[in-house]
PDB file of C-alpha atoms in Angstrom:
ATOM      1  CA  MET Q  27       0.112   0.099  -0.028  1.00  0.00           C
ATOM      2  CA  ARG Q  28       1.454   3.318  -1.098  1.00  0.00           C
ATOM      3  CA  ALA Q  29       2.270   6.316   1.230  1.00  0.00           C
ATOM      4  CA  GLN Q  30      -0.866   8.139   2.550  1.00  0.00           C
ATOM      5  CA  ILE Q  31      -1.601  11.196   4.308  1.00  0.00           C
ATOM      6  CA  VAL Q  32      -3.846  10.150   7.167  1.00  0.00           C
ATOM      7  CA  PHE Q  33      -6.078  12.260   9.202  1.00  0.00           C
ATOM      8  CA  LEU Q  34      -7.914  11.935  12.455  1.00  0.00           C
ATOM      9  CA  ILE Q  35     -11.493  13.247  12.681  1.00  0.00           C
ATOM     10  CA  ASP Q  36     -12.703  12.278  16.282  1.00  0.00           C
ATOM     11  CA  HIS Q  37     -14.234  15.537  17.508  1.00  0.00           C
ATOM     12  CA  PRO Q  38     -17.351  17.414  16.379  1.00  0.00           C
ATOM     13  CA  GLY Q  39     -16.294  20.217  13.884  1.00  0.00           C
ATOM     14  CA  LEU Q  40     -12.916  18.778  13.069  1.00  0.00           C
ATOM     15  CA  HIS Q  41     -14.214  17.899   9.642  1.00  0.00           C
ATOM     16  CA  LEU Q  42     -14.752  21.394   8.872  1.00  0.00           C
ATOM     17  CA  LEU Q  43     -11.269  22.124   9.559  1.00  0.00           C
ATOM     18  CA  LEU Q  44      -9.439  19.219   8.003  1.00  0.00           C
ATOM     19  CA  VAL Q  45     -11.592  18.219   4.934  1.00  0.00           C
ATOM     20  CA  PRO Q  46     -10.430  21.535   3.058  1.00  0.00           C
ATOM     21  CA  LEU Q  47      -6.971  20.430   3.668  1.00  0.00           C
ATOM     22  CA  MET Q  48      -7.518  16.945   2.525  1.00  0.00           C
ATOM     23  CA  LEU Q  49      -9.226  18.193  -0.757  1.00  0.00           C
ATOM     24  CA  ALA Q  50      -6.117  20.573  -1.119  1.00  0.00           C
ATOM     25  CA  LEU Q  51      -3.765  17.658  -0.947  1.00  0.00           C
ATOM     26  CA  GLN Q  52      -5.938  15.455  -3.144  1.00  0.00           C
ATOM     27  CA  ASN Q  53      -5.977  18.132  -5.889  1.00  0.00           C
ATOM     28  CA  ALA Q  54      -2.161  18.143  -5.787  1.00  0.00           C
ATOM     29  CA  ARG Q  55      -2.427  14.375  -6.369  1.00  0.00           C
ATOM     30  CA  ARG Q  56      -1.341  13.293  -2.757  1.00  0.00           C
ATOM     31  CA  PRO Q  57      -3.453  10.305  -1.512  1.00  0.00           C
ATOM     32  CA  VAL Q  58      -5.286  11.065   1.572  1.00  0.00           C
ATOM     33  CA  MET Q  59      -7.640   9.171   3.918  1.00  0.00           C
ATOM     34  CA  ALA Q  60      -9.186   9.632   7.412  1.00  0.00           C
ATOM     35  CA  LEU Q  61      -9.942   7.810  10.279  1.00  0.00           C
ATOM     36  CA  VAL Q  62     -13.388   9.113  11.436  1.00  0.00           C
ATOM     37  CA  CYS Q  63     -14.495   7.713  14.773  1.00  0.00           C
ATOM     38  CA  ASP Q  64     -15.826   8.530  18.222  1.00  0.00           C
ATOM     39  CA  HIS Q  65     -17.595  11.913  17.897  1.00  0.00           C
ATOM     40  CA  GLY Q  66     -16.383  12.693  14.357  1.00  0.00           C
ATOM     41  CA  VAL Q  67     -18.689  13.387  11.655  1.00  0.00           C
ATOM     42  CA  ARG Q  68     -18.189  11.834   8.096  1.00  0.00           C
ATOM     43  CA  ASP Q  69     -20.982  13.555   5.997  1.00  0.00           C
ATOM     44  CA  LEU Q  70     -18.552  16.171   4.245  1.00  0.00           C
ATOM     45  CA  LEU Q  71     -16.010  13.337   3.387  1.00  0.00           C
ATOM     46  CA  ASP Q  72     -18.846  11.262   1.902  1.00  0.00           C
ATOM     47  CA  ARG Q  73     -19.950  14.299  -0.127  1.00  0.00           C
ATOM     48  CA  HIS Q  74     -16.430  14.737  -1.493  1.00  0.00           C
ATOM     49  CA  ALA Q  75     -15.919  11.007  -1.879  1.00  0.00           C
ATOM     50  CA  LEU Q  76     -12.826  11.125   0.383  1.00  0.00           C
ATOM     51  CA  PRO Q  77     -11.787   7.547   1.614  1.00  0.00           C
ATOM     52  CA  CYS Q  78     -12.237   6.860   5.416  1.00  0.00           C
ATOM     53  CA  VAL Q  79     -12.204   4.243   7.923  1.00  0.00           C
ATOM     54  CA  THR Q  80     -14.383   4.276  10.962  1.00  0.00           C
ATOM     55  CA  GLN Q  81     -12.594   1.932  13.380  1.00  0.00           C
ATOM     56  CA  PHE Q  82      -9.145   2.440  15.009  1.00  0.00           C
ATOM     57  CA  GLU Q  83      -8.578  -1.477  14.442  1.00  0.00           C
ATOM     58  CA  GLU Q  84      -9.071  -0.846  10.673  1.00  0.00           C
ATOM     59  CA  LEU Q  85      -6.362   1.867  10.710  1.00  0.00           C
ATOM     60  CA  GLN Q  86      -4.055  -0.362  12.556  1.00  0.00           C
ATOM     61  CA  LEU Q  87      -4.209  -3.157   9.994  1.00  0.00           C
ATOM     62  CA  LEU Q  88      -3.829  -0.716   7.195  1.00  0.00           C
ATOM     63  CA  ALA Q  89      -0.915   0.981   8.834  1.00  0.00           C
ATOM     64  CA  ALA Q  90       1.110  -2.235   8.802  1.00  0.00           C
ATOM     65  CA  ARG Q  91       1.031  -1.957   4.938  1.00  0.00           C
ATOM     66  CA  MET Q  92       1.644   1.604   4.332  1.00  0.00           C
ATOM     67  CA  GLU Q  93       4.920   2.904   2.935  1.00  0.00           C
ATOM     68  CA  ALA Q  94       7.491   4.514   5.201  1.00  0.00           C
ATOM     69  CA  THR Q  95       6.884   8.117   4.075  1.00  0.00           C
ATOM     70  CA  THR Q  96       3.263   8.186   5.222  1.00  0.00           C
ATOM     71  CA  VAL Q  97       2.205  11.042   7.525  1.00  0.00           C
ATOM     72  CA  PHE Q  98      -0.444  10.967  10.079  1.00  0.00           C
ATOM     73  CA  VAL Q  99      -2.070  14.567  10.795  1.00  0.00           C
ATOM     74  CA  SER Q 100      -4.073  15.154  14.100  1.00  0.00           C
ATOM     75  CA  ALA Q 101      -5.866  18.103  15.284  1.00  0.00           C
ATOM     76  CA  SER Q 102      -6.638  16.211  18.621  1.00  0.00           C
ATOM     77  CA  ASP Q 103      -3.085  15.883  20.000  1.00  0.00           C
ATOM     78  CA  GLN Q 104      -3.295  17.798  23.270  1.00  0.00           C
ATOM     79  CA  GLN Q 105      -2.323  15.734  26.229  1.00  0.00           C
ATOM     80  CA  PHE Q 106      -5.421  15.472  28.341  1.00  0.00           C
ATOM     81  CA  SER Q 107      -8.026  12.865  28.757  1.00  0.00           C
ATOM     82  CA  ALA Q 108     -10.672  14.156  26.325  1.00  0.00           C
ATOM     83  CA  HIS Q 109      -8.150  13.768  23.484  1.00  0.00           C
ATOM     84  CA  LYS Q 110      -7.055  10.028  24.309  1.00  0.00           C
ATOM     85  CA  ARG Q 111      -7.645   9.101  20.759  1.00  0.00           C
ATOM     86  CA  GLY Q 112      -5.099  11.738  19.474  1.00  0.00           C
ATOM     87  CA  ARG Q 113      -2.371   9.970  21.588  1.00  0.00           C
ATOM     88  CA  GLU Q 114      -3.411   6.777  20.384  1.00  0.00           C
ATOM     89  CA  PHE Q 115      -3.228   7.809  16.672  1.00  0.00           C
ATOM     90  CA  VAL Q 116       0.082   9.387  17.208  1.00  0.00           C
ATOM     91  CA  HIS Q 117       1.674   6.332  18.992  1.00  0.00           C
ATOM     92  CA  LEU Q 118       0.457   4.079  16.167  1.00  0.00           C
ATOM     93  CA  ALA Q 119       2.359   6.298  13.649  1.00  0.00           C
ATOM     94  CA  LYS Q 120       5.358   6.254  15.832  1.00  0.00           C
ATOM     95  CA  ARG Q 121       5.396   2.475  16.005  1.00  0.00           C
ATOM     96  CA  HIS Q 122       5.564   2.200  12.225  1.00  0.00           C
ATOM     97  CA  GLY Q 123       7.975   5.054  11.801  1.00  0.00           C
ATOM     98  CA  PHE Q 124       5.683   7.563  10.224  1.00  0.00           C
ATOM     99  CA  ALA Q 125       6.031  11.369  10.385  1.00  0.00           C
ATOM    100  CA  THR Q 126       3.437  13.055  12.578  1.00  0.00           C
ATOM    101  CA  VAL Q 127       1.873  16.462  12.443  1.00  0.00           C
ATOM    102  CA  SER Q 128      -0.380  18.011  14.943  1.00  0.00           C
ATOM    103  CA  ILE Q 129      -2.608  20.975  14.363  1.00  0.00           C
ATOM    104  CA  GLN Q 130      -3.509  22.834  17.462  1.00  0.00           C
ATOM    105  CA  HIS Q 131      -6.906  21.936  18.592  1.00  0.00           C
ATOM    106  CA  GLY Q 132      -8.160  25.088  19.817  1.00  0.00           C
ATOM    107  CA  PRO Q 133      -7.251  28.463  21.460  1.00  0.00           C
ATOM    108  CA  PHE Q 134      -5.999  26.893  24.659  1.00  0.00           C
ATOM    109  CA  CYS Q 135      -3.041  28.855  25.449  1.00  0.00           C
ATOM    110  CA  LEU Q 136      -3.965  30.503  28.743  1.00  0.00           C
ATOM    111  CA  LEU Q 137      -6.131  27.497  30.028  1.00  0.00           C
ATOM    112  CA  GLU Q 138      -3.184  24.994  29.335  1.00  0.00           C
ATOM    113  CA  ARG Q 139      -1.055  27.169  31.524  1.00  0.00           C
ATOM    114  CA  GLN Q 140      -3.111  25.324  34.396  1.00  0.00           C
ATOM    115  CA  ASN Q 141      -2.126  21.989  33.017  1.00  0.00           C
ATOM    116  CA  PRO Q 142       1.661  21.685  32.404  1.00  0.00           C
ATOM    117  CA  GLN Q 143       1.293  18.231  31.270  1.00  0.00           C
ATOM    118  CA  CYS Q 144      -0.161  19.462  28.072  1.00  0.00           C
ATOM    119  CA  VAL Q 145       2.904  18.457  25.703  1.00  0.00           C
ATOM    120  CA  CYS Q 146       2.395  17.530  22.117  1.00  0.00           C
ATOM    121  CA  GLU Q 147       4.039  14.356  21.081  1.00  0.00           C
ATOM    122  CA  SER Q 148       4.007  14.805  17.233  1.00  0.00           C
ATOM    123  CA  ASP Q 149       7.047  15.712  15.334  1.00  0.00           C
ATOM    124  CA  LEU Q 150       5.683  19.035  14.277  1.00  0.00           C
ATOM    125  CA  LEU Q 151       3.030  21.150  15.932  1.00  0.00           C
ATOM    126  CA  PHE Q 152       1.286  23.976  13.950  1.00  0.00           C
ATOM    127  CA  THR Q 153       0.239  26.782  16.368  1.00  0.00           C
ATOM    128  CA  PHE Q 154      -2.316  29.449  15.963  1.00  0.00           C
ATOM    129  CA  GLY Q 155       0.178  32.276  17.064  1.00  0.00           C
ATOM    130  CA  ARG Q 156       3.024  33.600  18.952  1.00  0.00           C
ATOM    131  CA  ALA Q 157       1.276  33.155  22.493  1.00  0.00           C
ATOM    132  CA  GLU Q 158       0.895  29.411  21.779  1.00  0.00           C
ATOM    133  CA  TYR Q 159       4.434  28.999  20.374  1.00  0.00           C
ATOM    134  CA  ASP Q 160       6.005  30.700  23.413  1.00  0.00           C
ATOM    135  CA  PHE Q 161       3.783  28.595  25.704  1.00  0.00           C
ATOM    136  CA  PHE Q 162       5.068  25.260  24.182  1.00  0.00           C
ATOM    137  CA  ARG Q 163       8.536  26.557  24.089  1.00  0.00           C
ATOM    138  CA  ALA Q 164       8.303  27.161  27.900  1.00  0.00           C
ATOM    139  CA  LEU Q 165       7.437  23.600  28.334  1.00  0.00           C
ATOM    140  CA  GLY Q 166      10.591  22.623  26.699  1.00  0.00           C
ATOM    141  CA  MET Q 167       9.551  21.832  22.954  1.00  0.00           C
ATOM    142  CA  ARG Q 168      12.331  22.574  20.501  1.00  0.00           C
ATOM    143  CA  LYS Q 169      11.680  25.532  18.133  1.00  0.00           C
ATOM    144  CA  GLU Q 170      12.234  23.087  15.192  1.00  0.00           C
ATOM    145  CA  ARG Q 171       9.123  21.399  16.235  1.00  0.00           C
ATOM    146  CA  LEU Q 172       6.930  24.443  16.271  1.00  0.00           C
ATOM    147  CA  VAL Q 173       5.302  26.283  13.309  1.00  0.00           C
ATOM    148  CA  ILE Q 174       3.178  29.340  13.574  1.00  0.00           C
ATOM    149  CA  VAL Q 175       0.592  28.786  10.827  1.00  0.00           C
ATOM    150  CA  GLY Q 176      -2.496  30.666  12.224  1.00  0.00           C
ATOM    151  CA  SER Q 177      -5.941  28.992  12.054  1.00  0.00           C
ATOM    152  CA  PRO Q 178      -8.288  28.502   8.871  1.00  0.00           C
ATOM    153  CA  LYS Q 179     -11.193  28.165  11.419  1.00  0.00           C
ATOM    154  CA  TYR Q 180     -11.103  31.948  11.917  1.00  0.00           C
ATOM    155  CA  ASP Q 181     -10.395  33.102   8.484  1.00  0.00           C
ATOM    156  CA  GLU Q 182     -13.970  34.203   7.937  1.00  0.00           C
ATOM    157  CA  ILE Q 183     -13.791  36.180  11.160  1.00  0.00           C
ATOM    158  CA  VAL Q 184     -10.675  38.162   9.917  1.00  0.00           C
ATOM    159  CA  LYS Q 185     -12.122  38.709   6.576  1.00  0.00           C
ATOM    160  CA  LEU Q 186     -15.286  40.202   8.297  1.00  0.00           C
ATOM    161  CA  LYS Q 187     -13.069  42.374  10.456  1.00  0.00           C
ATOM    162  CA  GLN Q 188     -11.421  43.779   7.447  1.00  0.00           C
ATOM    163  CA  THR Q 189     -14.394  44.477   5.562  1.00  0.00           C
ATOM    164  CA  PRO Q 190     -15.828  48.161   5.700  1.00  0.00           C
ATOM    165  CA  ARG Q 191     -19.316  48.238   7.707  1.00  0.00           C
ATOM    166  CA  ARG Q 192     -21.908  50.428   6.482  1.00  0.00           C
ATOM    167  CA  GLN Q 193     -23.927  50.105   9.790  1.00  0.00           C
ATOM    168  CA  PRO Q 194     -22.953  48.906  13.353  1.00  0.00           C
ATOM    169  CA  PRO Q 195     -23.517  45.175  14.235  1.00  0.00           C
ATOM    170  CA  THR Q 196     -26.858  44.221  15.713  1.00  0.00           C
ATOM    171  CA  ASP Q 197     -25.845  40.813  17.053  1.00  0.00           C
ATOM    172  CA  VAL Q 198     -22.948  39.645  19.303  1.00  0.00           C
ATOM    173  CA  LEU Q 199     -22.106  35.760  18.881  1.00  0.00           C
ATOM    174  CA  LEU Q 200     -20.471  34.330  22.150  1.00  0.00           C
ATOM    175  CA  LEU Q 201     -18.980  30.896  21.382  1.00  0.00           C
ATOM    176  CA  GLY Q 202     -18.967  28.506  24.363  1.00  0.00           C
ATOM    177  CA  ALA Q 203     -15.986  26.475  25.582  1.00  0.00           C
ATOM    178  CA  LEU Q 204     -17.209  25.456  29.109  1.00  0.00           C
ATOM    179  CA  HIS Q 205     -16.401  21.749  28.474  1.00  0.00           C
ATOM    180  CA  THR Q 206     -12.725  22.935  28.172  1.00  0.00           C
ATOM    181  CA  LEU Q 207     -13.107  24.685  31.638  1.00  0.00           C
ATOM    182  CA  GLN Q 208     -14.370  21.293  33.025  1.00  0.00           C
ATOM    183  CA  ALA Q 209     -11.801  18.992  31.182  1.00  0.00           C
ATOM    184  CA  ILE Q 210      -8.679  20.983  31.792  1.00  0.00           C
ATOM    185  CA  CYS Q 211      -9.203  23.298  34.618  1.00  0.00           C
ATOM    186  CA  GLY Q 212     -11.613  20.901  36.632  1.00  0.00           C
ATOM    187  CA  TYR Q 213     -14.205  23.694  37.176  1.00  0.00           C
ATOM    188  CA  SER Q 214     -17.531  22.595  38.664  1.00  0.00           C
ATOM    189  CA  ARG Q 215     -21.010  23.074  36.483  1.00  0.00           C
ATOM    190  CA  GLN Q 216     -21.791  25.877  38.856  1.00  0.00           C
ATOM    191  CA  HIS Q 217     -18.512  27.660  38.323  1.00  0.00           C
ATOM    192  CA  CYS Q 218     -18.778  27.394  34.450  1.00  0.00           C
ATOM    193  CA  ALA Q 219     -22.417  28.750  34.880  1.00  0.00           C
ATOM    194  CA  GLU Q 220     -21.119  31.750  36.950  1.00  0.00           C
ATOM    195  CA  ILE Q 221     -18.358  32.414  34.464  1.00  0.00           C
ATOM    196  CA  LEU Q 222     -20.810  32.408  31.396  1.00  0.00           C
ATOM    197  CA  HIS Q 223     -23.447  34.476  33.176  1.00  0.00           C
ATOM    198  CA  ALA Q 224     -20.763  37.115  34.267  1.00  0.00           C
ATOM    199  CA  LEU Q 225     -19.328  37.247  30.718  1.00  0.00           C
ATOM    200  CA  SER Q 226     -22.870  37.408  29.158  1.00  0.00           C
ATOM    201  CA  SER Q 227     -23.903  40.182  31.495  1.00  0.00           C
ATOM    202  CA  ARG Q 228     -21.074  42.383  30.885  1.00  0.00           C
ATOM    203  CA  ILE Q 229     -21.460  41.976  27.144  1.00  0.00           C
ATOM    204  CA  LEU Q 230     -25.029  43.142  27.446  1.00  0.00           C
ATOM    205  CA  GLU Q 231     -24.110  46.087  29.610  1.00  0.00           C
ATOM    206  CA  ALA Q 232     -21.489  47.137  26.900  1.00  0.00           C
ATOM    207  CA  HIS Q 233     -23.728  46.498  24.011  1.00  0.00           C
ATOM    208  CA  PRO Q 234     -27.413  47.159  25.046  1.00  0.00           C
ATOM    209  CA  GLU Q 235     -28.381  47.718  21.359  1.00  0.00           C
ATOM    210  CA  CYS Q 236     -27.483  44.104  20.283  1.00  0.00           C
ATOM    211  CA  VAL Q 237     -28.860  40.788  20.469  1.00  0.00           C
ATOM    212  CA  LEU Q 238     -26.583  38.258  22.407  1.00  0.00           C
ATOM    213  CA  ARG Q 239     -26.359  34.866  21.088  1.00  0.00           C
ATOM    214  CA  LEU Q 240     -24.734  31.955  22.748  1.00  0.00           C
ATOM    215  CA  LYS Q 241     -23.300  29.072  20.497  1.00  0.00           C
ATOM    216  CA  PRO Q 242     -22.308  26.087  22.699  1.00  0.00           C
ATOM    217  CA  HIS Q 243     -19.257  24.002  21.547  1.00  0.00           C
ATOM    218  CA  PRO Q 244     -20.552  20.982  19.453  1.00  0.00           C
ATOM    219  CA  ALA Q 245     -19.171  18.711  22.203  1.00  0.00           C
ATOM    220  CA  GLU Q 246     -21.201  20.267  24.856  1.00  0.00           C
ATOM    221  CA  GLY Q 247     -24.477  18.859  23.489  1.00  0.00           C
ATOM    222  CA  THR Q 248     -23.077  15.258  23.699  1.00  0.00           C
ATOM    223  CA  PRO Q 249     -23.907  12.828  26.640  1.00  0.00           C
ATOM    224  CA  ILE Q 250     -20.201  13.223  27.757  1.00  0.00           C
ATOM    225  CA  PHE Q 251     -20.789  16.963  28.804  1.00  0.00           C
ATOM    226  CA  ASP Q 252     -24.533  17.544  28.621  1.00  0.00           C
ATOM    227  CA  LEU Q 253     -24.094  21.247  29.075  1.00  0.00           C
ATOM    228  CA  LEU Q 254     -27.094  22.560  26.964  1.00  0.00           C
ATOM    229  CA  PRO Q 255     -29.334  22.722  30.069  1.00  0.00           C
ATOM    230  CA  LEU Q 256     -26.611  24.928  31.762  1.00  0.00           C
ATOM    231  CA  TYR Q 257     -26.704  27.359  28.886  1.00  0.00           C
ATOM    232  CA  GLN Q 258     -30.405  27.270  29.001  1.00  0.00           C
ATOM    233  CA  GLU Q 259     -30.270  28.269  32.666  1.00  0.00           C
ATOM    234  CA  VAL Q 260     -27.907  31.156  32.043  1.00  0.00           C
ATOM    235  CA  VAL Q 261     -30.108  32.449  29.287  1.00  0.00           C
ATOM    236  CA  GLU Q 262     -33.045  32.438  31.673  1.00  0.00           C
ATOM    237  CA  ARG Q 263     -31.148  34.420  34.363  1.00  0.00           C
ATOM    238  CA  LEU Q 264     -29.969  37.134  31.871  1.00  0.00           C
TER     239      LEU Q 264
END
């Protein structure tokens, strides 16, 4: 089996980040495939006829037949329990001598300062910016392993900020990440609720003319976190 560029899609929303990269590589005539498992979503891969497997055991069997120049790409390789699959994925690649690349999963820089065990095991780590680069350097990662690339997830926000506005905005969108506060910082549900309520209240005070919309992280609607009732509780208190 010839060399592949293998992607891990095990979280809600990762397909939106990784499928465009898979398509770009495919257009450059590079063979790609993905492991879509756990909470990953495969509909976008199916729409573009991108090859994938859905069981880690399937990938283990395929990896044994892949050429040595295979590359494994993960956007889940942060070292805490919620990203266990990311570690398994990287360890599988290393057992076969494949190169590994990790794309920073989220804007965790400040939160990760409370969890010094969050060290990436991939050969290269693509970070969002200088703050994350400096954080991982402080943890002992060599500069040769760190590459600042930005994040395509926020391209549309950057474009919007650069577009002249004819009228002031009428909505404020607050993106939730309470599951991160729980998983990394160990905050209780009540503590998370108070943080969200305080932040929402300050936004409404600063922008009374706007409509505030709360958007939970996709994982927060799963049984693992079950945080949607907490969001509803905060909305009712505002």
